[in-house]
Amino acid sequence: MKRSSWTDYQKEIADNDYYYARSCIRQNFFPGSEKVFLSILGKDLGRNIYDDPLHTSCTGIGYHSDVVPLETIMTVVARQFALMNEAGYENFTSSCITSFGIYTELLATWEEFPEMLDKTRENLYKATGREFKIPKNLAHTSDVIFHHREEIAQKAKRKLVNAYTGEPLRVVEHIGCHYAKIFPKKGVGGSEFPYVLAGMVESWGGEIVDYPERRHCCGFGFRNYLVQANRGYSIANSHKKLESMAPQKPDFIVCNCPGCSMFLDKWQYTIAEMEGTTYGQNGQGIPVLTYEEMAGLILGYDPWADLGMQMHQVDVEPLLDKLGIEYDPAAKYLGRNGKYIGKPEAALINGCSEDRLYKINR
Amino acid sequence: MEDVRMKEGLSACMNCGVCTAVCPAAAFYNYDPRQIVSIVQTRDDEAIEELLKSEEIWYCGECMSCRPRCPRGNTPGYVIQALRTLSQKLGYFVESEKGRQQLALKRTVGDNILRTGYCLVPTAIKPELHPEQGTVWRWIFDHDQEIYPQYSEAYNKSGSGALRRTSDETLEELRRIFDITGGTEMFDSIERFSDQKAKQMGYEGADEEYFLDVYTRNSNEHY
Ligand code: SF4
Ligand code: SF4
């Protein structure tokens, strides 16, 4: 297959007027990414996006842990669509890959088995008195950023370029299985050559670096992470990916799915604590970014106050330095009224020898 | 089996093993999705019943990596979902160590959904149950009231924003959806079968001790 074959899978992405559905995982681990996404759309791009307080989890993690039945999740999803209709919108954008996969799967199931669509309508009406229409456009929030990537490039304060050397930053991406493996035609670039993140990186001056396990799962595996006894599965699969990308010496990892972003960040901590291995330069980890963080940094958002990147386990400062971003190191651990709230205990992955010394001297 | 995922997921498997080759669960466990699809395809009731009581059907991570690669357009991951649903309906899940973990999933993710409207919330990710979350998560957990409101004015309150409090009316709608569509029934059946099994295993019932047992036990015989 040719390198350009992503163009065989071009999906339509609405240009404006989005109904925004938050993600359980993203709002937990990357609330700054959700905040900045809304700001990029609204303030930087002048688009209209609605942040509805009434929607809930799609229940997708429960569905893929098999405790939530198919008919139940169908009806919960139908309720989200009804809320979108009631708010006067028809373009649905979801901040989560698990949800996005579910929306694509259910829309396809309803098309193929119309009796299930009828049943869902009936269930929703009985349970809530609501009715719904199928969205005109369904996009993951990364699709929306991808769609506006050139406009973002024009407004950017900096590029994904190493400020010391002038070379493009080396970026590895991880797409998240449910983005395009369920319905390849619903993802930019399909499942073999997903282009949604690579397109952003290229438009913003970085260089995408290939690695052998690029399409491998991050290892979430739902019940395989959620139940403590099974976590070996999860860390083993992340380990496989990290081992495979490390020789490429990436400057950072960018992820599509909030779960993958969290796992590739946290498992680097665990692997370092368990066996002393670190994958980044200078004995530290490889910073893992969400695409909102990547977009936010080039647009000039503050890494702490806006993007909340202090919530990562792997320190992002080496990357901020490479990008030539000026930031206040002391502002990293401030609470909401600007007061210092103490900092996390140092860990091997952070390579914080000073902290370790501090602890020893104390 | 009437599950649409069975219709969608399986037709004329030719046993090529491509699904097994790309499967992250097969890389980790003694697990072979090709074989599961092959057993289901035989429609041999006895063999299928055995499968429903087995460890194997609980290894899959539902990543769906098998779906785009199968030359016959099958999705072993969907077949697994259908088998798991049936295993829980019939109470067979408690016959395997990995199957018994469904109680832990119901009590964490399942109960979170009906209690908060979300699959997870920061206060439920307790560092002692999640040592792998690291030192930064512990810091966030200890200072959630200082950290989250910087990114969401509605943290734990009404309004729009990350981790806003889900209103009672919305939670009530969710509950009614679960009641009408079999979600509540599924939760109840997981609890009921687990309670019976717990007693058989010498616990007083599916109490906290049994929960911790299924959440942490690993016989290490899965690889
Ligand atoms: S890839 Fe498809 S045809 Fe091949 S063994 Fe798996 S399910 Fe059967
Ligand atoms: S969905 Fe399950 S069977 Fe298919 S590749 Fe993923 S883990 Fe393997």
XYZ file of C-alpha atoms and ligand atoms in Angstrom:
601
model
C 0.000 0.000 0.000
C 1.218 3.461 -0.804
C 2.034 5.995 1.853
C -0.727 8.233 0.568
C -3.415 5.625 0.995
C -4.932 7.517 3.920
C -6.684 9.602 1.296
C -8.820 6.569 0.420
C -10.463 7.043 3.787
C -11.498 10.658 3.938
C -14.397 11.207 6.221
C -16.706 14.120 6.334
C -16.210 16.327 9.373
C -18.638 19.106 10.198
C -17.153 22.591 10.080
C -19.209 24.268 12.799
C -22.005 23.920 15.392
C -20.949 20.943 17.454
C -22.613 19.201 20.364
C -19.781 18.236 22.721
C -19.821 14.994 24.714
C -17.176 14.748 27.415
C -15.195 11.654 28.233
C -15.107 9.936 31.637
C -11.410 9.199 31.264
C -10.359 12.479 29.687
C -12.131 14.663 32.241
C -10.560 12.610 35.032
C -6.971 12.602 33.861
C -6.829 15.508 31.377
C -9.469 18.070 32.396
C -7.206 20.821 31.008
C -7.368 19.185 27.564
C -11.152 19.399 27.551
C -11.050 22.997 28.738
C -8.537 24.002 26.074
C -10.376 22.084 23.326
C -13.459 24.224 23.970
C -11.336 27.353 24.038
C -9.556 26.501 20.772
C -12.874 25.905 19.054
C -14.643 28.906 20.537
C -11.953 31.554 20.952
C -9.195 30.665 18.485
C -11.346 29.333 15.663
C -14.578 31.215 16.331
C -16.696 28.097 16.046
C -19.840 27.319 17.975
C -19.764 24.345 20.321
C -22.244 23.421 23.040
C -21.120 21.979 26.382
C -24.266 20.341 27.721
C -24.570 19.681 31.470
C -27.277 17.078 30.881
C -25.392 14.314 29.102
C -23.860 11.381 30.973
C -21.232 8.762 30.391
C -22.065 6.658 27.359
C -21.427 3.721 29.766
C -18.872 2.386 27.260
C -16.351 1.162 29.798
C -19.156 -0.788 31.447
C -20.244 -2.137 28.066
C -16.739 -3.300 27.163
C -16.375 -4.816 30.635
C -19.573 -6.703 29.781
C -21.599 -5.538 32.771
C -23.734 -3.137 30.692
C -25.900 -4.914 28.086
C -26.136 -3.860 24.450
C -29.765 -2.701 24.722
C -28.879 -0.542 27.704
C -25.981 1.269 26.088
C -28.037 1.749 22.924
C -30.666 3.564 24.926
C -28.132 5.677 26.842
C -26.584 6.699 23.516
C -30.048 7.439 22.136
C -30.575 9.767 25.115
C -27.397 11.669 24.270
C -28.671 12.117 20.694
C -32.051 13.281 22.023
C -30.318 15.876 24.217
C -28.372 17.060 21.179
C -31.604 17.438 19.167
C -33.288 19.272 22.040
C -30.377 21.718 22.211
C -30.792 22.374 18.472
C -27.655 20.613 17.195
C -27.028 17.840 14.679
C -23.237 17.424 14.705
C -22.112 15.196 17.544
C -18.489 15.269 18.678
C -17.188 12.944 21.340
C -14.059 13.466 23.434
C -13.480 9.737 23.888
C -12.371 6.959 21.560
C -14.297 4.273 23.423
C -17.466 6.345 23.043
C -16.682 7.172 19.436
C -16.283 3.454 18.660
C -19.586 2.757 20.341
C -21.415 5.503 18.476
C -20.100 4.201 15.149
C -20.939 0.597 16.080
C -24.472 1.422 17.189
C -25.252 3.614 14.183
C -24.148 0.752 11.925
C -26.154 -1.802 13.926
C -29.284 0.330 13.686
C -28.815 0.617 9.970
C -28.431 -3.098 9.515
C -31.064 -4.154 12.051
C -33.791 -1.472 11.888
C -35.878 -3.426 14.389
C -33.221 -2.624 16.988
C -33.522 1.067 16.201
C -37.293 0.843 16.698
C -36.813 -0.978 19.968
C -34.323 1.659 21.131
C -36.762 4.453 20.306
C -39.426 2.655 22.280
C -37.100 2.056 25.259
C -35.927 5.657 25.340
C -39.462 6.994 25.173
C -40.649 4.681 27.909
C -37.726 5.518 30.189
C -37.448 9.260 29.612
C -40.243 10.513 27.351
C -37.532 11.638 24.899
C -37.249 11.084 21.160
C -34.189 11.336 18.953
C -32.865 11.745 15.440
C -29.679 10.172 14.088
C -26.901 12.801 14.045
C -26.074 14.354 10.718
C -22.368 14.176 11.467
C -20.380 12.171 13.986
C -16.768 13.060 14.706
C -14.209 12.360 17.351
C -12.812 15.588 18.819
C -9.454 14.807 17.186
C -11.243 14.756 13.818
C -12.456 18.257 14.575
C -8.927 19.463 15.382
C -7.646 17.654 12.250
C -10.304 19.404 10.169
C -9.109 22.803 11.422
C -5.389 21.937 11.454
C -4.309 24.457 8.798
C -6.173 27.295 10.473
C -4.520 26.308 13.752
C -1.128 26.297 11.994
C -1.756 29.848 10.806
C -2.625 31.039 14.291
C 0.165 29.105 16.012
C 2.811 30.930 18.040
C 5.380 28.222 17.396
C 5.980 25.029 15.439
C 6.782 21.508 16.520
C 10.443 22.288 15.981
C 13.420 21.845 18.268
C 14.369 25.349 19.362
C 18.002 24.337 19.920
C 18.630 22.637 16.579
C 15.917 23.956 14.280
C 15.041 20.358 13.359
C 11.450 19.088 13.356
C 10.537 17.301 16.590
C 10.337 13.526 16.274
C 6.850 12.404 17.167
C 5.389 8.923 17.579
C 1.640 8.601 17.544
C -0.770 6.064 18.979
C -4.251 6.057 17.549
C -6.352 3.969 19.958
C -7.925 0.772 18.674
C -11.571 1.807 18.701
C -10.977 4.878 16.533
C -10.790 2.957 13.259
C -10.467 -0.776 13.896
C -14.220 -1.121 14.407
C -15.255 0.868 11.326
C -12.187 1.818 9.274
C -14.228 4.127 7.028
C -15.248 6.248 10.011
C -11.697 7.241 10.878
C -9.422 9.590 8.930
C -7.018 7.268 7.104
C -8.755 4.012 8.079
C -7.266 1.380 10.348
C -4.029 0.706 8.488
C -2.864 4.285 7.876
C -4.717 6.438 10.372
C -3.799 9.995 9.521
C -5.700 11.998 12.083
C -2.714 12.674 14.375
C -0.026 12.406 11.699
C -1.860 15.103 9.728
C -1.744 17.484 12.685
C 1.938 16.784 13.349
C 2.866 17.359 9.706
C 0.840 20.565 9.428
C 2.446 21.919 12.576
C 6.046 21.304 11.541
C 6.891 18.044 13.329
C 8.060 14.756 11.894
C 6.098 11.544 12.347
C 8.356 8.603 13.134
C 7.192 5.088 12.349
C 7.806 2.177 14.748
C 7.044 -1.539 14.449
C 4.252 -1.767 17.029
C 2.525 1.420 15.906
C -0.843 -0.295 15.471
C -0.613 -2.452 18.591
C -3.114 -1.885 21.398
C -1.889 0.225 24.375
C -3.027 -2.636 26.578
C -6.068 -1.103 28.291
C -8.136 -4.186 27.517
C -10.952 -2.947 29.833
C -11.275 -5.775 32.434
C -7.571 -6.391 31.910
C -6.765 -3.071 33.535
C -9.827 -2.464 35.662
C -9.340 -5.594 37.774
C -6.082 -5.500 39.689
C -5.319 -9.200 39.168
C -5.246 -8.700 35.383
C -3.002 -5.660 35.104
C -0.059 -7.723 33.852
C -1.852 -7.806 30.481
C -2.076 -4.067 30.387
C 1.498 -3.276 31.354
C 2.886 -6.045 29.094
C 1.224 -4.543 26.016
C 2.291 -0.979 26.858
C 5.793 -2.346 27.482
C 5.790 -3.884 24.007
C 4.917 -0.528 22.462
C 7.420 1.472 24.513
C 10.237 -0.976 23.713
C 9.344 -0.693 20.052
C 9.277 3.113 19.901
C 12.236 3.915 22.184
C 14.979 3.160 19.608
C 13.455 5.877 17.403
C 14.287 8.423 20.140
C 10.982 10.247 19.948
C 10.667 13.680 21.542
C 7.132 12.843 22.584
C 4.200 10.493 22.103
C 0.847 11.894 21.002
C -2.345 9.910 21.592
C -5.840 10.018 20.221
C -7.568 8.298 23.094
C -7.526 9.596 26.666
C -7.111 6.069 28.034
C -4.050 5.360 25.904
C -2.523 8.732 26.905
C -2.950 7.840 30.546
C -1.629 4.279 30.227
C 1.448 5.124 28.201
C 2.238 7.811 30.811
C 1.537 5.791 33.962
C 3.030 2.512 32.820
C 6.334 4.276 32.212
C 6.324 5.073 35.938
C 5.513 1.480 36.881
C 8.087 -0.054 34.529
C 10.755 2.289 35.928
C 9.853 1.413 39.517
C 9.715 -2.319 38.748
C 12.820 -2.768 36.676
C 14.596 0.571 36.480
C 13.981 0.971 32.743
C 13.231 4.418 31.354
C 12.548 5.124 27.700
C 13.245 8.815 27.222
C 16.384 10.846 26.951
C 18.512 11.626 30.049
C 17.087 8.711 32.006
C 13.615 10.202 32.105
C 10.381 9.148 30.469
C 8.975 10.016 27.057
C 6.361 12.748 27.540
C 2.885 11.633 26.447
C 0.581 14.319 25.092
C -3.050 14.472 24.164
C -3.651 16.157 20.794
C -5.362 19.007 22.639
C -2.148 19.552 24.590
C -0.109 19.444 21.388
C -2.433 22.003 19.754
C -2.587 24.075 22.944
C 1.194 24.316 23.254
C 1.699 25.585 19.722
C -1.150 28.062 20.161
C 0.520 29.446 23.286
C -1.658 28.066 26.088
C 0.053 27.780 29.475
C 1.172 24.229 30.251
C 0.056 24.399 33.889
C -2.754 26.912 34.314
C -4.504 26.107 31.025
C -3.462 22.615 30.039
C -2.938 21.023 33.459
C 0.138 19.120 32.273
C 1.388 18.820 35.862
C -1.163 15.985 36.062
C 1.119 13.796 33.940
C 3.450 11.393 35.713
C 6.213 11.839 33.129
C 7.581 15.383 33.336
C 6.928 17.484 30.253
C 9.568 20.172 30.982
C 12.249 18.686 28.674
C 9.752 18.953 25.810
C 8.687 22.491 26.785
C 12.363 23.464 26.742
C 12.835 21.960 23.290
C 9.809 23.857 22.048
C 11.299 27.048 23.434
C 8.295 27.613 25.666
C 8.802 29.942 28.603
C 7.061 28.697 31.688
C 7.251 29.308 35.386
C 8.613 26.155 37.045
C 7.303 27.353 40.398
C 3.762 27.595 39.037
C 3.559 23.848 38.414
C 2.199 22.850 41.797
C -0.204 25.621 42.651
C -3.722 25.162 43.913
C -6.705 27.110 42.751
C -5.945 30.328 44.605
C -2.343 30.316 43.540
C -1.138 28.790 46.778
C 1.525 26.095 46.792
C -0.034 22.755 47.622
C 3.092 20.625 47.912
C 4.376 18.386 45.187
C 4.188 14.720 44.297
C 6.751 12.389 45.735
C 9.651 12.028 43.311
C 9.814 8.835 41.301
C 12.495 7.217 39.197
C 10.774 8.163 35.953
C 11.094 11.843 36.857
C 14.838 11.476 37.315
C 14.575 14.046 40.082
C 17.891 13.473 41.785
C 17.496 16.757 43.628
C 14.301 15.585 45.205
C 15.852 12.303 46.178
C 18.762 14.179 47.732
C 16.349 16.449 49.499
C 14.624 13.416 50.933
C 17.880 11.906 52.098
C 19.073 15.152 53.681
C 15.807 15.840 55.405
C -27.929 -17.270 20.566
C -29.941 -14.272 19.448
C -27.272 -11.670 20.153
C -26.775 -9.533 17.002
C -23.073 -9.478 17.772
C -23.076 -13.201 17.014
C -24.589 -12.555 13.569
C -22.263 -9.634 12.922
C -19.223 -11.328 14.350
C -19.233 -14.740 12.783
C -19.789 -16.301 9.409
C -17.790 -19.093 7.809
C -14.548 -18.870 9.741
C -11.821 -20.654 7.795
C -9.556 -21.138 10.792
C -6.729 -19.120 9.305
C -5.599 -17.720 12.662
C -5.049 -14.134 11.513
C -7.124 -12.954 14.467
C -4.833 -14.820 16.858
C -1.751 -13.366 15.205
C -2.783 -9.741 15.870
C -4.446 -10.338 19.238
C -2.852 -8.659 22.298
C -4.630 -11.136 24.586
C -3.130 -14.059 22.675
C 0.295 -12.477 23.084
C -0.155 -12.472 26.845
C -2.452 -15.350 27.801
C -2.806 -18.932 26.700
C -5.611 -17.724 24.484
C -6.585 -18.364 20.896
C -9.568 -16.470 19.468
C -9.455 -18.665 16.366
C -10.241 -21.666 18.504
C -13.129 -19.951 20.256
C -14.687 -18.950 16.951
C -14.168 -22.477 15.725
C -15.933 -24.023 18.744
C -18.863 -21.633 18.453
C -19.131 -22.474 14.786
C -19.592 -26.183 15.518
C -22.829 -25.318 17.394
C -21.948 -28.183 19.734
C -23.998 -27.308 22.835
C -21.812 -29.204 25.235
C -18.613 -27.594 23.988
C -20.238 -24.161 24.103
C -21.431 -24.704 27.666
C -17.907 -25.626 28.611
C -16.700 -22.417 26.988
C -19.210 -20.373 28.974
C -17.733 -21.790 32.182
C -14.124 -21.423 31.047
C -11.359 -18.951 31.842
C -10.693 -18.418 28.112
C -13.667 -16.244 27.263
C -12.525 -13.684 29.862
C -9.045 -13.079 28.426
C -10.054 -10.904 25.462
C -9.451 -7.154 25.889
C -12.180 -6.152 23.393
C -9.688 -4.030 21.476
C -11.238 -5.233 18.191
C -7.846 -5.471 16.498
C -9.127 -8.752 15.033
C -12.011 -7.059 13.254
C -10.358 -5.217 10.360
C -7.911 -8.045 9.693
C -10.167 -11.101 9.406
C -10.342 -12.119 5.736
C -13.920 -13.344 6.287
C -15.082 -10.127 7.927
C -15.590 -11.820 11.287
C -15.096 -10.193 14.666
C -13.996 -12.671 17.318
C -14.245 -9.797 19.836
C -18.002 -9.540 19.166
C -18.380 -13.305 19.544
C -16.662 -13.017 22.918
C -19.027 -10.227 23.989
C -22.015 -12.399 23.130
C -20.549 -15.393 24.997
C -19.821 -13.283 28.085
C -23.336 -11.879 28.129
C -24.776 -15.382 27.985
C -22.377 -16.698 30.604
C -23.565 -14.001 33.000
C -27.237 -14.585 32.245
C -26.883 -18.299 32.939
C -24.669 -17.808 35.992
C -21.778 -19.768 34.473
C -19.301 -16.902 34.917
C -18.766 -17.779 38.589
C -17.252 -21.116 37.575
C -13.952 -19.493 36.543
C -11.497 -17.259 38.374
C -11.535 -14.646 35.606
C -15.310 -14.861 35.228
C -15.859 -14.197 38.939
C -14.177 -10.824 38.416
C -17.428 -9.591 36.862
C -18.553 -8.808 40.382
C -15.608 -6.429 40.811
C -16.434 -4.734 37.501
C -20.095 -4.376 38.435
C -19.235 -2.982 41.876
C -16.747 -0.452 40.494
C -17.608 0.720 36.968
C -21.229 -0.475 37.056
C -22.115 1.126 40.379
C -20.177 4.308 39.506
C -22.418 4.803 36.480
C -25.653 4.738 38.430
C -24.209 6.664 41.394
C -22.363 9.438 39.526
C -23.327 9.269 35.842
C -19.697 8.431 34.973
C -17.740 5.193 34.618
C -15.050 6.622 36.858
C -14.536 9.617 39.147
C -11.286 10.709 40.819
C -12.420 9.932 44.361
C -13.064 6.293 43.363
C -9.523 5.744 42.011
C -8.010 5.022 45.391
C -4.205 4.988 45.342
C -4.078 1.869 47.516
C -6.048 -0.074 44.875
C -4.063 1.638 42.095
C -0.380 1.726 43.014
C 0.443 1.780 39.279
C -1.139 5.211 38.985
C 2.016 6.637 40.498
C 3.013 9.506 42.726
C 1.375 12.238 40.686
C -2.015 10.531 40.891
C -1.655 10.290 44.666
C -0.939 14.031 44.726
C -4.021 14.722 42.575
C -6.151 12.410 44.691
C -5.057 14.194 47.877
C -5.679 17.656 46.401
C -8.628 17.129 44.069
C -10.476 20.172 45.445
C -7.460 22.371 44.657
C -6.679 20.940 41.227
C -9.883 20.147 39.333
C -11.668 23.486 39.908
C -8.851 25.171 37.940
C -10.116 23.358 34.867
C -13.782 23.067 35.690
C -15.763 25.524 37.771
C -18.440 22.883 38.005
C -16.232 20.227 39.633
C -18.610 18.305 41.919
C -21.209 21.034 41.439
C -24.038 21.662 39.016
C -23.323 23.409 35.719
C -21.302 22.615 32.604
C -17.749 21.370 32.794
C -15.528 18.416 33.543
C -16.715 16.182 36.386
C -19.775 18.313 37.077
C -22.234 16.744 39.485
C -24.862 14.817 37.545
C -28.311 16.009 38.570
C -30.731 13.728 40.421
C -33.171 13.948 37.499
C -30.506 12.743 35.058
C -29.475 9.904 37.379
C -33.125 8.933 37.630
C -33.386 8.812 33.831
C -30.310 6.588 33.711
C -31.795 4.291 36.322
C -35.032 3.978 34.377
C -33.081 3.167 31.210
C -31.229 0.435 33.118
C -34.521 -0.916 34.515
C -36.263 -1.063 31.151
C -33.403 -2.403 29.026
C -32.046 -5.207 31.183
C -29.146 -3.311 32.752
C -30.526 -3.587 36.261
C -31.336 -7.238 35.698
C -27.752 -7.871 34.584
C -26.378 -6.136 37.689
C -28.734 -8.117 39.926
C -27.854 -11.413 38.327
C -24.114 -10.750 38.724
C -24.730 -10.012 42.420
C -27.013 -13.022 42.946
C -24.800 -15.632 41.293
C -21.717 -14.172 42.983
C -23.394 -14.347 46.369
C -24.259 -18.017 45.871
C -20.752 -18.806 44.724
C -19.193 -16.865 47.583
C -21.130 -18.952 50.079
C -20.032 -22.135 48.348
C -16.474 -20.920 48.628
C -16.819 -20.371 52.370
C -17.477 -16.622 52.475
C -20.522 -15.233 54.227
C -21.704 -13.982 50.877
C -20.521 -11.602 48.173
C -19.172 -9.222 50.820
C -16.149 -6.895 50.819
C -13.808 -9.801 51.527
C -15.094 -11.739 48.523
C -14.887 -8.592 46.393
C -11.218 -8.136 47.300
C -10.580 -11.794 46.611
C -11.954 -11.659 43.071
C -10.339 -8.266 42.460
C -6.835 -9.396 43.413
C -6.604 -13.184 43.051
C -4.368 -14.468 40.290
C -3.640 -18.181 40.219
C -1.008 -17.501 37.569
C -2.318 -20.424 35.563
C -3.407 -18.402 32.582
C -0.277 -18.123 30.507
S -9.220 -14.307 11.171
Fe -11.397 -14.696 10.716
S -11.417 -16.505 9.366
Fe -9.364 -16.395 10.298
S -9.520 -17.708 12.150
Fe -9.983 -15.614 12.819
S -12.232 -15.456 12.661
Fe -11.623 -17.270 11.453
S -10.969 -8.066 20.450
Fe -10.265 -9.738 21.772
S -9.948 -11.441 20.374
Fe -9.992 -9.574 19.102
S -7.825 -8.924 18.948
Fe -8.712 -7.813 20.697
S -8.232 -9.091 22.491
Fe -7.965 -10.401 20.658
